[in-house]
Coordinates of C-alpha atoms in Angstrom, one line a residue:
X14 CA -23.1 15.8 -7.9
X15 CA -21.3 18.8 -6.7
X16 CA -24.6 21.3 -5.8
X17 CA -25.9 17.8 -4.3
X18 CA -22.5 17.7 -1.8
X19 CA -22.6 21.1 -1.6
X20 CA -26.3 21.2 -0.2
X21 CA -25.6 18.5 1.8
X22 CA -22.6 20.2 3.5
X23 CA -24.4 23.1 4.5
X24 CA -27.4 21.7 5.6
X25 CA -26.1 18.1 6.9
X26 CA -23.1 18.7 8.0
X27 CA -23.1 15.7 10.3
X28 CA -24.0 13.5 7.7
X29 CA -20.7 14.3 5.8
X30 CA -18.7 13.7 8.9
X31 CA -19.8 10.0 9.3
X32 CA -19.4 9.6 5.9
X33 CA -15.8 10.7 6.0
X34 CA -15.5 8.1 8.8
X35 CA -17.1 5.3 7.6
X36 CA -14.8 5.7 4.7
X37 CA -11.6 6.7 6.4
X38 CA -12.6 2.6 8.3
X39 CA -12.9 0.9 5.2
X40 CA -10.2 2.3 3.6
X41 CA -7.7 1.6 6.2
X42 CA -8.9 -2.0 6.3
X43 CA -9.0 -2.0 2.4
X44 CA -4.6 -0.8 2.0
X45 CA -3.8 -3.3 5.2
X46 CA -5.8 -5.8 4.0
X47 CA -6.8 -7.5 7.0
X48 CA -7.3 -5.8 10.5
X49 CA -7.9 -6.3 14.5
X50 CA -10.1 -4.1 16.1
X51 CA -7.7 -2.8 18.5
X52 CA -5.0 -2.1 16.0
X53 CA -7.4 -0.2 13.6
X54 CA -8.9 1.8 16.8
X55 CA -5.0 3.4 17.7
X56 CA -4.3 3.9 13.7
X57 CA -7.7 5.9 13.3
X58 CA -7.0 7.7 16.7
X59 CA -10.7 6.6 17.6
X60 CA -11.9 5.0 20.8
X61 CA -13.0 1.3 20.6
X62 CA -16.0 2.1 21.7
X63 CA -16.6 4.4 18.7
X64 CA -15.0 2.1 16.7
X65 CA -17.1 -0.9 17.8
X66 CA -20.4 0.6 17.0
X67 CA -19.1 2.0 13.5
X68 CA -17.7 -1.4 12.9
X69 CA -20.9 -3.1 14.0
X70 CA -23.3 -1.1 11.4
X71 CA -20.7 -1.9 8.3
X72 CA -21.4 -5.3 9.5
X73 CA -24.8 -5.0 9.1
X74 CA -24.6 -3.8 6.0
X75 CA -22.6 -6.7 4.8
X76 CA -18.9 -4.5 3.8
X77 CA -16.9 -6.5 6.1
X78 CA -16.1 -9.7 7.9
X79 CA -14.6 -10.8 10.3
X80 CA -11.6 -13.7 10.6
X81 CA -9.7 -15.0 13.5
X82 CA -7.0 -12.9 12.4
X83 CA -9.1 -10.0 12.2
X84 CA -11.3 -7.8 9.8
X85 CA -11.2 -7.4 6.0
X86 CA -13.8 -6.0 3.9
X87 CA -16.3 -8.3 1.8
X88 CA -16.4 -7.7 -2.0
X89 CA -19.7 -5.6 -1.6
X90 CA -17.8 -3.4 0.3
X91 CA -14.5 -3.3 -1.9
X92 CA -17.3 -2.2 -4.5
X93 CA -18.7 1.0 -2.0
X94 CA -15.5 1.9 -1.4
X95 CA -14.6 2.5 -5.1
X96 CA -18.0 4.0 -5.8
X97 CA -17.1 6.1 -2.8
X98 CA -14.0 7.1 -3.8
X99 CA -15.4 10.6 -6.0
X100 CA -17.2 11.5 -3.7
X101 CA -14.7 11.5 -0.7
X102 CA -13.0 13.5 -3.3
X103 CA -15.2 16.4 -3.9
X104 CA -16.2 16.3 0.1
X105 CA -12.2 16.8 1.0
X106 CA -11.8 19.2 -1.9
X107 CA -9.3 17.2 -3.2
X108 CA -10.7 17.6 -7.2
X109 CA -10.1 21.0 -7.1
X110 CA -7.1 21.0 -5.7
X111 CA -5.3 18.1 -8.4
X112 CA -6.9 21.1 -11.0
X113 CA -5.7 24.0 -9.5
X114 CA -2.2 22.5 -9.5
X115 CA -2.5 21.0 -12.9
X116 CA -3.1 24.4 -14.7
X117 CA -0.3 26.1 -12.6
X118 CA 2.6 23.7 -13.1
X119 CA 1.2 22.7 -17.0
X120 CA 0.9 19.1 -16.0
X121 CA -1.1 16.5 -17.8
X122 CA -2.5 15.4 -14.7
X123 CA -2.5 15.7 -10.9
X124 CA -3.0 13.1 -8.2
X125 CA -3.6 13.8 -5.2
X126 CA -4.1 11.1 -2.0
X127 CA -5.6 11.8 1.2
X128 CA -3.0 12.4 4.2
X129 CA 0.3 12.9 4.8
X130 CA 2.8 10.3 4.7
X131 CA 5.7 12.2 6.9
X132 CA 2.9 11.3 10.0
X133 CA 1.6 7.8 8.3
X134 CA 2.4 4.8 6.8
X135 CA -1.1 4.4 5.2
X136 CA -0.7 7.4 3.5
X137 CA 2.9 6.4 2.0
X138 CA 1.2 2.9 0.8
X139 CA -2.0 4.9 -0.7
X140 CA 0.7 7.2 -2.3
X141 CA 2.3 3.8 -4.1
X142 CA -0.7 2.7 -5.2
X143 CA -1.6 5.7 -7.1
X144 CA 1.8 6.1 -8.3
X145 CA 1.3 2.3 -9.8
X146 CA -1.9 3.2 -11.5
X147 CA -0.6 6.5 -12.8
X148 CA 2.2 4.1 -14.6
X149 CA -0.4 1.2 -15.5
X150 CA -2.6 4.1 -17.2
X151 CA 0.4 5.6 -19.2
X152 CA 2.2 2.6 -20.1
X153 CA 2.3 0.7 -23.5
X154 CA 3.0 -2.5 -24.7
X155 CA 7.2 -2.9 -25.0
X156 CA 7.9 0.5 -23.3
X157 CA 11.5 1.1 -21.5
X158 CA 10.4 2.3 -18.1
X159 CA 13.5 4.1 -15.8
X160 CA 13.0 3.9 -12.6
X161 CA 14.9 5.8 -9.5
X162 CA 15.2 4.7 -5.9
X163 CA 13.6 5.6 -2.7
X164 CA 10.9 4.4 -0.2
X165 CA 8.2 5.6 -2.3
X166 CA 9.4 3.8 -5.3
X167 CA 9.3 1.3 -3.6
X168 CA 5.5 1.5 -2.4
X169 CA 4.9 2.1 -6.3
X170 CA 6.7 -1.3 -7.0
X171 CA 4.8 -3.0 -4.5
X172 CA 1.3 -2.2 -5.7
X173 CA 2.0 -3.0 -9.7
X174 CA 0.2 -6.0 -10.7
X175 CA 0.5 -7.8 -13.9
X176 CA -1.5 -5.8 -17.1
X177 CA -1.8 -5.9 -20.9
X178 CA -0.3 -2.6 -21.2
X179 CA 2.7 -3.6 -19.6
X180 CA 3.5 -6.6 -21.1
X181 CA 7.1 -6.7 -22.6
X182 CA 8.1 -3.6 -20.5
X183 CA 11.5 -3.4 -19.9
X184 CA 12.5 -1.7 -16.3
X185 CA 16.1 0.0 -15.8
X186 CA 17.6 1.9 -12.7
X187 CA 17.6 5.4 -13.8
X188 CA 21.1 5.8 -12.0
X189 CA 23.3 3.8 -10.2
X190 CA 22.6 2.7 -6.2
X191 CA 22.6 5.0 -3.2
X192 CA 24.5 3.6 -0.5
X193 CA 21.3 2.9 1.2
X194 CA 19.5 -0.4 2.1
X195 CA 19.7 -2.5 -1.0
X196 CA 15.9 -2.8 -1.5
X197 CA 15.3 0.9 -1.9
X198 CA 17.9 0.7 -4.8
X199 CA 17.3 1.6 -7.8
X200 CA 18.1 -1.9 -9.4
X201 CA 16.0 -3.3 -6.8
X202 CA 13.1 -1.5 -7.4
X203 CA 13.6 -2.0 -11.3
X204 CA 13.7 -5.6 -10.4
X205 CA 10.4 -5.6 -8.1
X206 CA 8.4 -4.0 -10.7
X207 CA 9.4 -5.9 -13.7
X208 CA 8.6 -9.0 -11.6
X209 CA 4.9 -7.6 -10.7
X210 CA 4.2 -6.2 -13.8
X211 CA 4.9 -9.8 -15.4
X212 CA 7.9 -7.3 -17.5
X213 CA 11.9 -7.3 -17.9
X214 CA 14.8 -5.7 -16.2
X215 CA 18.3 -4.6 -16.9
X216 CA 20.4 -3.6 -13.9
X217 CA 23.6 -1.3 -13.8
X218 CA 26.0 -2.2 -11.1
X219 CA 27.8 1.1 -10.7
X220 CA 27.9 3.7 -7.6
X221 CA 25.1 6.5 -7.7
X222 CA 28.1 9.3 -7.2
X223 CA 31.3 8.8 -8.7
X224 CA 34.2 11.5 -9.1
X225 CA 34.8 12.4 -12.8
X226 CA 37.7 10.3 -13.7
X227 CA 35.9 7.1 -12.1
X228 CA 32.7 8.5 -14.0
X229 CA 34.8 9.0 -17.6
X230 CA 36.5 5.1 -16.7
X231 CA 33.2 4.0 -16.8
X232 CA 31.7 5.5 -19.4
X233 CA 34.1 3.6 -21.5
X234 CA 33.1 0.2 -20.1
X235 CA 30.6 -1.7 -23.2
X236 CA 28.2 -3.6 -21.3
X237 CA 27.9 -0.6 -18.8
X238 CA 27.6 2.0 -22.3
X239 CA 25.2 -0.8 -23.3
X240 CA 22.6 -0.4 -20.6
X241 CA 23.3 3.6 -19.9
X242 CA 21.6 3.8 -23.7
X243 CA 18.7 1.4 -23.0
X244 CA 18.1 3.8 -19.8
X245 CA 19.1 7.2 -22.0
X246 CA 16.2 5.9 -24.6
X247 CA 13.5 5.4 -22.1
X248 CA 9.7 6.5 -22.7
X249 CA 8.7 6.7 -19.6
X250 CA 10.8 8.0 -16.1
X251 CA 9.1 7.3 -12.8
X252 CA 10.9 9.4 -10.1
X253 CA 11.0 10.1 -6.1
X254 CA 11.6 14.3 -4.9
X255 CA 14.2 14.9 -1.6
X256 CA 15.2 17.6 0.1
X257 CA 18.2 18.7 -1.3
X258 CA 20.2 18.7 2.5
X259 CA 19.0 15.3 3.1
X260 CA 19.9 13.6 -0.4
X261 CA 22.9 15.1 0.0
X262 CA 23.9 13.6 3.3
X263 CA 22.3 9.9 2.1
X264 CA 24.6 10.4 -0.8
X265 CA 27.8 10.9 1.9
X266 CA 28.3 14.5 0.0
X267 CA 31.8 16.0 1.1
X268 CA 31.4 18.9 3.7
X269 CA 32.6 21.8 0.7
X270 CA 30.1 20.0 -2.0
X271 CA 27.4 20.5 0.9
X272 CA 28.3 24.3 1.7
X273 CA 28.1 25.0 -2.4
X274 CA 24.7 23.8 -2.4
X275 CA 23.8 25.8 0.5
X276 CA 25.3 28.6 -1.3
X277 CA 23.6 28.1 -4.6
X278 CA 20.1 27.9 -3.2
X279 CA 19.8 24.3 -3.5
X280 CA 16.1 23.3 -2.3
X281 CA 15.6 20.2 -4.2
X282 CA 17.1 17.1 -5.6
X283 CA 15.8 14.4 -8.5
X284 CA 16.9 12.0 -11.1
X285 CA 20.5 13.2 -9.0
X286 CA 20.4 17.2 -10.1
X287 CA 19.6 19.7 -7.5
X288 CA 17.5 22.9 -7.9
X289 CA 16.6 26.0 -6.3
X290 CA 13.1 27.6 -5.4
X291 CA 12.7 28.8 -9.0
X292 CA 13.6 25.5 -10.2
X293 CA 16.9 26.2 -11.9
X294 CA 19.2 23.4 -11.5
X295 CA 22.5 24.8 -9.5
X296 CA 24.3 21.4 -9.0
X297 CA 24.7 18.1 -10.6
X298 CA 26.5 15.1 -9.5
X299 CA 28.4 13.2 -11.9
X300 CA 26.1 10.0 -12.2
X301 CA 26.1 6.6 -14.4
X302 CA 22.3 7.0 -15.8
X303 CA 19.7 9.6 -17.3
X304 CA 21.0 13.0 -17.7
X305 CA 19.2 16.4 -17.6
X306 CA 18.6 16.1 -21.8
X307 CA 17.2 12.6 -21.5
X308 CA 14.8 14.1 -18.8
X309 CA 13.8 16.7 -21.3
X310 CA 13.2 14.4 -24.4
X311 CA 11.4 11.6 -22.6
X312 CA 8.0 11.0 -23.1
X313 CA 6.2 10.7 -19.5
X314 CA 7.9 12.0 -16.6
X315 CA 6.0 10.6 -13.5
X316 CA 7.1 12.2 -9.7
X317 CA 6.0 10.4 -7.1
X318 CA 6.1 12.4 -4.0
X319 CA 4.3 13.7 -0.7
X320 CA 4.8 14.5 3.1
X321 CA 4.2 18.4 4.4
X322 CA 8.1 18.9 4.5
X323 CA 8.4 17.9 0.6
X324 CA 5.9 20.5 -0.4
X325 CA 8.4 23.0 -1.4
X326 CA 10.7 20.9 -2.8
X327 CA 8.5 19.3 -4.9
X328 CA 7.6 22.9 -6.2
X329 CA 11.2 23.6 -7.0
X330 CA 11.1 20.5 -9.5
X331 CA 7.4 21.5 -10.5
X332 CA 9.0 24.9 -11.7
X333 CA 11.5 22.9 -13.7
X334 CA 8.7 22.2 -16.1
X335 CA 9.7 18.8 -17.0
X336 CA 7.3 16.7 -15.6
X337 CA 4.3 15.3 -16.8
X338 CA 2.2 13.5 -13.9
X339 CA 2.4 14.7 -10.0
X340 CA 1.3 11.7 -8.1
X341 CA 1.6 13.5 -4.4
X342 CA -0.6 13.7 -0.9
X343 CA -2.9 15.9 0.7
X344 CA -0.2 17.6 2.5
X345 CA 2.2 18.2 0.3
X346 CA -0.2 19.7 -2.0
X347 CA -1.6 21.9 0.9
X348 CA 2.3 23.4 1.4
X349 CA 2.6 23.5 -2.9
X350 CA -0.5 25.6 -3.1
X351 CA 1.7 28.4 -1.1
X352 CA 4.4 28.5 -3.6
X353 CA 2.4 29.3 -6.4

């Protein structure tokens, strides 16, 4: 397939063009489900009267309908769009970039979606998506799953659907809540996804960042040791990246914690430990949840992650050498590529 594309780029290089279009339309209308014309015309940054006549020939060809509410694509064309889907990938080089970034990191796989989600929201919902099937494809029947919080965790939890693989999961917070909107919780996303996955859930009702005597107080309580080992023993750990400056400031970090991360090179935070460019963790908050060792022993570590101004953080953690599965964008990859 590749020497076909390859010809076909060299010698039709129109033909690839309305190809990337005509699947750029249907996958919009495919992630938002159902469409107007106008709407999809200023999300696509195309004219209505180029989208009209595009939109008139997938017509034709029976992919979509239309509804009073607006267009959604017909099961013929939910099956081109999945057929198309390796082909877009070779075309926007995508393949070889998930492979190049495999081998340098040592991961077991690389996922890479088209976009970036710092400019759009399709993008973030296409990166939840294939952060959900990443954990549908490495899930087993029973499995602990910790999850942390975030807006892209919480994309992940709203594209899990119910699966034999995941039936009997059990979903912790890896960590206590941010003091951030309650549904981009931790506990809240454990919740959502043991809900859609038809699983479990235990919740831990402690602050994310806690000063050590509050931390050791805690520690001591039963039913909060209790749930701290169900999360501790988890197989799988599915987990957001941040800039290190910005978790720090959503976390309400004091002014003197803030100028010793500057000064240790902090780049990059996750699962609440911060790390530099090389990856070496310089700073770690005393949390309620996994710790750096549980990290290290658990079996599937999945990072969720994209947006051009995460790409180097997301290398910092890549360095770390922890992780298992990269599920990031277009992007992000692009800015990773230079920190190899």
């Amino acid at each position: 397939m590749r020497l076909i594309l390859d010809i076909q780029k060299r010698l039709l290089p129109d033909l690839t063009d309305v190809l990337k279009k005509r699947y750029t339309i249907l996958h919009h209308i495919s992630t938002t489900g159902v469409v107007g014309r106008r709407a999809l015309a200023t999300h696509l940054e195309l004219t209505e009267r180029v989208l009209r006549s595009e939109v008139d020939f997938l017509k034709e060809q029976g992919l979509l309908v239309t509804e009073t509410s607006g267009m959604k694509l017909s099961e013929a064309g939910r099956k081109l769009l999945e057929d198309m889907e390796p082909i877009v990938r070779e075309l926007l080089g995508l393949s070889d970039l998930e492979e190049k970034l495999r081998e340098r990191f040592s991961l077991r796989q690389v996922i890479i979606v088209p976009g970036d989600c710092d400019q759009s929201e399709l993008a973030k919902k296409e990166l939840g998506r294939a952060g959900a099937t990443a954990l549908r494809k490495y899930a087993t029947k029973d499995d602990v799953v910790a999850v942390a919080g975030g807006s892209t965790l919480a994309e992940v939890a709203d594209h899990l659907t119910p699966s034999v693989q995941m039936k009997g999961n059990v979903f912790v917070p890896a960590r206590g809540g941010l003091g951030e909107s309650v549904e981009l919780q931790a506990n809240s996303i454990a919740s959502t996804m043991a809900k859609k996955a038809g699983g479990q859930y235990r919740l831990l009702h402690v602050p994310d960042h806690l000063g050590e005597e509050a931390y050791v107080s805690l520690m001591q309580d039963p039913n909060i040791l209790e749930v701290v080992e169900v999360i501790r023993g988890a197989r799988i750990v599915v987990h957001g990246i941040g800039d290190a400056m910005v978790m720090a400031r959503r976390r309400k970090v004091d002014r003197l914690t803030i100028d010793e991360l500057l000064g240790e090179g902090a780049l990059a935070e996750a699962f609440g430990y911060y790390f530099d460019r090389d990856g070496k963790v310089v700073h770690k908050m005393p949390t309620v949840g996994l710790r750096l060792e549980d990290i290290q022993s658990t079996e599937v570590v999945i990072a969720v992650a994209g947006g051009k101004s995460k790409g180097e953080a997301i290398a910092a953690v890549m360095k770390f050498g922890h992780e298992d599965v990269l599920v990031t964008d277009e992007a992000a990859a692009a800015e990773l590529i230079r920190f190899i």
